Short mmCIF file of C-alpha atoms and ligand atoms in Angstrom, two decimals:
data_model
loop_
_atom_site.label_atom_id
_atom_site.label_comp_id
_atom_site.label_asym_id
_atom_site.label_seq_id
_atom_site.Cartn_x
_atom_site.Cartn_y
_atom_site.Cartn_z
CA MET A 27 -14.06 7.83 12.18
CA GLN A 28 -13.40 9.04 8.65
CA ASP A 29 -11.25 7.01 6.25
CA ILE A 30 -7.66 8.18 6.49
CA SER A 31 -7.08 7.71 2.78
CA ASP A 32 -8.93 11.01 2.21
CA ILE A 33 -6.70 13.54 0.45
CA SER A 34 -5.36 16.33 2.63
CA GLY A 35 -5.72 18.95 -0.13
CA GLY A 36 -2.19 20.31 0.39
CA VAL A 37 -2.95 21.73 3.86
CA LYS A 38 0.23 22.24 5.92
CA ALA A 39 -0.50 20.97 9.37
CA PRO A 40 1.61 21.53 12.50
CA ARG A 41 3.54 18.46 13.58
CA HIS A 42 2.38 18.66 17.19
CA LEU A 43 -0.99 20.18 17.91
CA ALA A 44 -2.26 20.66 21.47
CA ILE A 45 -5.83 21.64 22.32
CA ILE A 46 -7.45 22.98 25.49
CA MET A 47 -11.00 21.79 24.86
CA ASP A 48 -13.05 24.48 26.69
CA GLY A 49 -16.68 25.60 26.78
CA ASN A 50 -18.59 22.34 27.15
CA GLY A 51 -20.50 23.62 30.18
CA ARG A 52 -21.38 26.93 28.57
CA TRP A 53 -22.45 25.21 25.38
CA ALA A 54 -24.91 23.13 27.43
CA GLN A 55 -26.11 26.04 29.54
CA ALA A 56 -26.79 28.16 26.42
CA ARG A 57 -29.18 25.35 25.36
CA GLY A 58 -30.81 24.94 28.78
CA LYS A 59 -29.18 21.55 29.09
CA GLN A 60 -27.17 19.83 31.87
CA ARG A 61 -23.43 20.38 31.72
CA ILE A 62 -22.80 16.71 31.07
CA SER A 63 -24.66 16.94 27.75
CA GLY A 64 -21.98 19.46 26.79
CA HIS A 65 -19.28 16.95 27.63
CA LYS A 66 -21.09 14.24 25.62
CA GLU A 67 -21.19 16.57 22.62
CA GLY A 68 -17.57 17.41 23.38
CA ALA A 69 -16.74 13.71 22.94
CA ASN A 70 -18.18 13.88 19.40
CA ALA A 71 -15.98 16.89 18.69
CA VAL A 72 -12.98 14.88 19.94
CA ARG A 73 -13.81 12.16 17.37
CA ARG A 74 -14.16 14.72 14.54
CA VAL A 75 -10.94 16.46 15.39
CA ILE A 76 -8.90 13.29 15.69
CA SER A 77 -10.18 12.20 12.32
CA ALA A 78 -9.34 15.57 10.74
CA CYS A 79 -5.81 15.59 12.33
CA VAL A 80 -5.08 12.20 10.75
CA LYS A 81 -6.43 13.42 7.41
CA TYR A 82 -4.21 16.52 7.39
CA GLY A 83 -1.11 14.78 8.60
CA VAL A 84 -0.73 15.97 12.23
CA LYS A 85 1.79 13.61 13.80
CA GLU A 86 1.01 14.24 17.45
CA LEU A 87 -2.19 15.52 19.01
CA THR A 88 -2.43 16.34 22.73
CA LEU A 89 -5.86 16.98 24.25
CA PHE A 90 -6.52 18.43 27.71
CA ALA A 91 -9.44 16.31 28.95
CA PHE A 92 -9.24 16.69 32.75
CA SER A 93 -6.98 18.88 34.84
CA SER A 94 -5.79 18.13 38.35
CA GLU A 95 -8.03 21.04 39.45
CA ASN A 96 -11.19 19.51 37.82
CA TRP A 97 -11.67 17.20 40.84
CA LYS A 98 -13.04 20.33 42.59
CA ARG A 99 -16.17 20.18 40.38
CA PRO A 100 -19.47 18.73 41.73
CA ALA A 101 -19.16 14.95 42.28
CA LEU A 102 -22.04 14.34 39.85
CA GLU A 103 -20.13 16.00 37.03
CA VAL A 104 -16.82 14.33 37.86
CA ASN A 105 -18.47 10.92 37.98
CA ALA A 106 -20.32 11.53 34.72
CA LEU A 107 -16.97 12.57 33.11
CA MET A 108 -15.28 9.37 34.34
CA THR A 109 -18.11 7.24 32.87
CA LEU A 110 -17.83 9.15 29.61
CA PHE A 111 -14.09 8.55 29.39
CA VAL A 112 -14.56 4.80 30.02
CA GLN A 113 -17.31 4.58 27.38
CA ALA A 114 -15.39 6.71 24.85
CA ILE A 115 -12.19 4.65 25.17
CA LYS A 116 -14.10 1.38 25.02
CA LYS A 117 -16.07 2.48 21.94
CA GLU A 118 -13.16 3.98 20.03
CA SER A 119 -10.40 1.49 20.79
CA LYS A 120 -10.77 -0.59 17.63
CA SER A 121 -11.12 2.45 15.38
CA LEU A 122 -7.99 4.01 16.97
CA LYS A 123 -6.05 0.83 16.22
CA ALA A 124 -7.48 0.56 12.69
CA ASN A 125 -6.42 4.11 11.95
CA GLY A 126 -2.91 3.67 13.27
CA ILE A 127 -3.34 6.01 16.24
CA LYS A 128 -1.00 5.29 19.15
CA THR A 129 -3.00 6.40 22.21
CA CYS A 130 -1.41 7.38 25.48
CA ILE A 131 -3.10 8.80 28.52
CA ILE A 132 -0.84 11.19 30.42
CA GLY A 133 -1.24 12.46 33.94
CA ASP A 134 -1.64 10.90 37.40
CA LYS A 135 -3.83 7.87 36.71
CA THR A 136 -3.70 6.53 40.18
CA ARG A 137 -6.74 8.49 41.34
CA PHE A 138 -8.99 7.18 38.58
CA PRO A 139 -11.62 4.43 39.12
CA SER A 140 -10.07 0.99 38.50
CA LEU A 141 -12.44 0.43 35.50
CA LEU A 142 -10.97 3.53 33.86
CA GLN A 143 -7.46 2.49 34.64
CA ASP A 144 -8.20 -0.96 33.04
CA GLN A 145 -9.58 0.64 29.87
CA ILE A 146 -6.54 3.00 29.67
CA ARG A 147 -4.14 0.03 29.98
CA LYS A 148 -6.03 -1.85 27.26
CA VAL A 149 -6.11 0.95 24.70
CA GLU A 150 -2.42 1.79 25.35
CA GLU A 151 -1.45 -1.86 24.79
CA LEU A 152 -3.68 -2.28 21.76
CA THR A 153 -2.31 0.77 19.97
CA ALA A 154 1.32 0.56 21.20
CA ASP A 155 2.71 -0.23 17.73
CA CYS A 156 0.70 2.28 15.77
CA ASP A 157 2.58 5.00 13.96
CA VAL A 158 0.27 7.16 11.88
CA MET A 159 -0.37 9.64 14.68
CA ARG A 160 0.28 9.76 18.44
CA LEU A 161 -2.76 10.83 20.50
CA ASN A 162 -2.05 11.99 24.06
CA ILE A 163 -5.04 12.52 26.32
CA ALA A 164 -4.05 14.57 29.35
CA ALA A 165 -6.21 13.45 32.28
CA ASN A 166 -5.66 14.40 35.91
CA TYR A 167 -2.76 16.29 34.42
CA GLY A 168 -0.93 19.49 35.40
CA GLY A 169 2.19 20.85 33.77
CA ARG A 170 3.96 21.62 37.06
CA TRP A 171 3.13 18.09 38.25
CA GLU A 172 4.74 16.66 35.09
CA ILE A 173 7.88 18.77 35.61
CA LEU A 174 8.01 17.69 39.23
CA GLN A 175 7.89 13.98 38.28
CA ALA A 176 10.79 14.50 35.82
CA ALA A 177 12.77 16.45 38.48
CA LYS A 178 12.29 13.55 40.97
CA LYS A 179 13.41 10.95 38.39
CA LEU A 180 16.55 12.97 37.51
CA ALA A 181 17.31 13.70 41.18
CA GLN A 182 17.09 9.93 41.90
CA GLN A 183 19.51 9.23 39.00
CA CYS A 184 21.96 11.80 40.44
CA GLN A 185 21.65 10.17 43.82
CA ASP A 186 22.19 6.68 42.35
CA GLY A 187 25.23 7.92 40.51
CA THR A 188 23.81 7.04 37.08
CA LEU A 189 23.60 10.72 36.20
CA ASN A 190 26.21 13.42 36.82
CA ILE A 191 24.60 16.72 37.72
CA ASN A 192 26.87 18.51 35.23
CA GLU A 193 25.37 16.38 32.45
CA LEU A 194 21.85 17.64 33.23
CA THR A 195 20.57 19.38 30.11
CA GLU A 196 17.25 20.77 28.86
CA ASP A 197 17.07 17.72 26.57
CA LYS A 198 17.37 15.39 29.54
CA ILE A 199 14.47 17.18 31.21
CA SER A 200 12.37 16.87 28.01
CA GLN A 201 13.14 13.21 27.71
CA ASN A 202 11.86 12.61 31.24
CA LEU A 203 8.51 14.28 30.64
CA ASP A 204 5.40 12.35 29.51
CA ILE A 205 5.32 14.47 26.40
CA VAL A 206 8.81 14.69 24.91
CA THR A 207 8.26 16.80 21.81
CA ASP A 208 7.59 20.52 21.70
CA VAL A 209 4.18 21.79 20.72
CA ASP A 210 3.94 23.70 17.42
CA LEU A 211 0.38 25.05 17.74
CA LEU A 212 -1.85 25.44 20.77
CA VAL A 213 -5.60 25.91 20.26
CA ARG A 214 -7.96 26.96 23.05
CA THR A 215 -11.65 27.17 22.46
CA SER A 216 -14.41 29.22 24.14
CA GLY A 217 -12.74 32.62 24.23
CA GLU A 218 -10.45 31.99 27.21
CA GLN A 219 -6.81 33.03 26.68
CA ARG A 220 -4.89 31.12 29.33
CA ILE A 221 -2.51 28.17 29.43
CA SER A 222 -4.03 26.74 32.61
CA ASN A 223 -0.96 24.67 33.63
CA PHE A 224 -1.06 22.70 30.35
CA LEU A 225 2.25 21.49 28.87
CA ILE A 226 4.08 24.52 30.32
CA TRP A 227 7.52 23.17 29.28
CA GLN A 228 6.52 22.01 25.80
CA LEU A 229 4.66 25.22 24.83
CA SER A 230 7.78 27.40 25.07
CA TYR A 231 7.83 28.14 21.35
CA ALA A 232 4.30 27.26 20.38
CA GLU A 233 2.01 29.50 18.33
CA MET A 234 -1.22 30.27 20.18
CA TYR A 235 -4.62 30.22 18.51
CA PHE A 236 -7.70 31.33 20.52
CA THR A 237 -11.26 30.99 19.18
CA ASN A 238 -14.61 31.95 20.65
CA THR A 239 -16.16 28.71 19.42
CA TYR A 240 -17.25 26.35 22.22
CA TRP A 241 -15.56 22.96 22.06
CA PRO A 242 -18.71 20.94 21.19
CA ASP A 243 -19.12 23.12 17.99
CA PHE A 244 -15.44 22.72 16.98
CA GLY A 245 -14.89 20.78 13.79
CA GLU A 246 -12.80 20.36 10.64
CA GLU A 247 -13.47 23.90 9.37
CA ASP A 248 -12.34 25.43 12.67
CA LEU A 249 -9.24 23.29 12.60
CA LEU A 250 -8.37 24.50 9.13
CA LYS A 251 -8.76 28.12 10.30
CA ALA A 252 -6.31 27.38 13.09
CA PHE A 253 -3.88 25.76 10.61
CA ASP A 254 -4.25 28.83 8.35
CA PHE A 255 -3.31 31.10 11.28
CA TYR A 256 -0.37 28.84 12.04
CA ASN A 257 0.89 28.93 8.47
CA GLY A 258 0.70 32.70 8.44
CA ARG A 259 3.04 32.98 11.44
CA GLU A 260 6.75 33.41 11.19
CA ARG A 261 8.36 31.16 13.79
CA ARG A 262 11.59 32.88 14.75
CA PHE A 263 12.74 30.81 17.76
CA GLY A 264 14.52 33.94 19.12
CA MET A 265 16.20 34.82 15.81
CA THR A 266 15.50 37.88 13.62
CA SER A 267 13.19 37.84 10.71
CA ALA A 268 16.16 38.43 8.29
CA GLN A 269 17.96 35.41 9.76
CA ILE A 270 14.88 33.21 9.32
CA GLN A 271 14.46 34.32 5.67
CA GLU A 272 18.17 33.69 4.99
CA LYS A 273 17.77 30.16 6.52
CA THR A 274 14.72 29.33 4.40
CA THR A 275 16.23 30.53 1.13
CA LYS A 276 19.45 28.54 1.62
C1 FPP B 322 -13.90 21.94 29.57
O1 FPP B 322 -15.15 22.56 29.40
C2 FPP B 322 -14.00 20.49 29.34
C3 FPP B 322 -13.71 19.54 30.23
C4 FPP B 322 -13.22 19.80 31.62
C5 FPP B 322 -13.87 18.11 29.88
C6 FPP B 322 -13.43 17.69 28.50
C7 FPP B 322 -14.07 16.42 28.19
C8 FPP B 322 -14.55 16.07 26.93
C9 FPP B 322 -14.34 16.97 25.74
C10 FPP B 322 -15.26 14.81 26.84
C11 FPP B 322 -14.64 13.67 26.11
C12 FPP B 322 -13.19 13.59 26.13
C13 FPP B 322 -12.53 12.53 25.69
C14 FPP B 322 -11.03 12.55 25.68
C15 FPP B 322 -13.23 11.27 25.28
P1 FPP B 322 -15.85 23.17 30.69
O2 FPP B 322 -16.69 22.14 31.35
O3 FPP B 322 -14.78 23.79 31.58
O4 FPP B 322 -16.71 24.27 30.08
P2 FPP B 322 -17.13 25.69 30.71
O5 FPP B 322 -15.88 26.46 30.83
O6 FPP B 322 -18.05 26.22 29.69
O7 FPP B 322 -17.81 25.45 32.02
#
């Protein structure tokens, strides 16, 4: 991982960046390779992008690594992905800690092999106090599943009498999700333009950037293009352009 003392060159990065890392399989197929070699190369892209996000001052990075639907893939690919996750977490733990990256794995972890669950616990404990950037890796994750978990927790509180239903607010729902903060910029690689059940609550006001680049080829330059796009957008949050300009000149 690159040294975080590198200068960011004045680039304005989004606070919370989310990425749907897509195109590993097609990257491999285009080279006559097995799909898993695309995932391995994808892991290198993950390292590059984490490093660049720290360098440019992103405060929260959420990566979609494995959706609840990905279990439907051939067993060979799913097993290879599990092994890759274990190896990547093991290999990168010290570097994540050294660079101040608080690492959290979000999603239903109960279905993962116990070796992977152990590695997840270890890296989460090791980096718990880090505060340079928060890295969320969404694994066996689905946005509707996440909202359902929050709904169950809140319903339980209403039933216990610790929460009055009239005090239920959007903020309360946000606070009970795994990812509490809204996403500022969503990037999806490989030319697909879908949300695919990723962070459906937190993406409400996000800017969306789609690129044809396959994930294994994605790097710092591509990230800067996405930031450039983001900086060129006017984020109105439902207001008019004139209202936004008035607010920014005040
Ligand atoms: C989507 O490409 C990618 C995945 C389902 C797996 C993502 C995993 C990695 C990037 C590996 C390492 C990750 C971490 C966090 C260490 P795809 O297989 O759907 O590609 P395709 O659409 O071209 O078939």
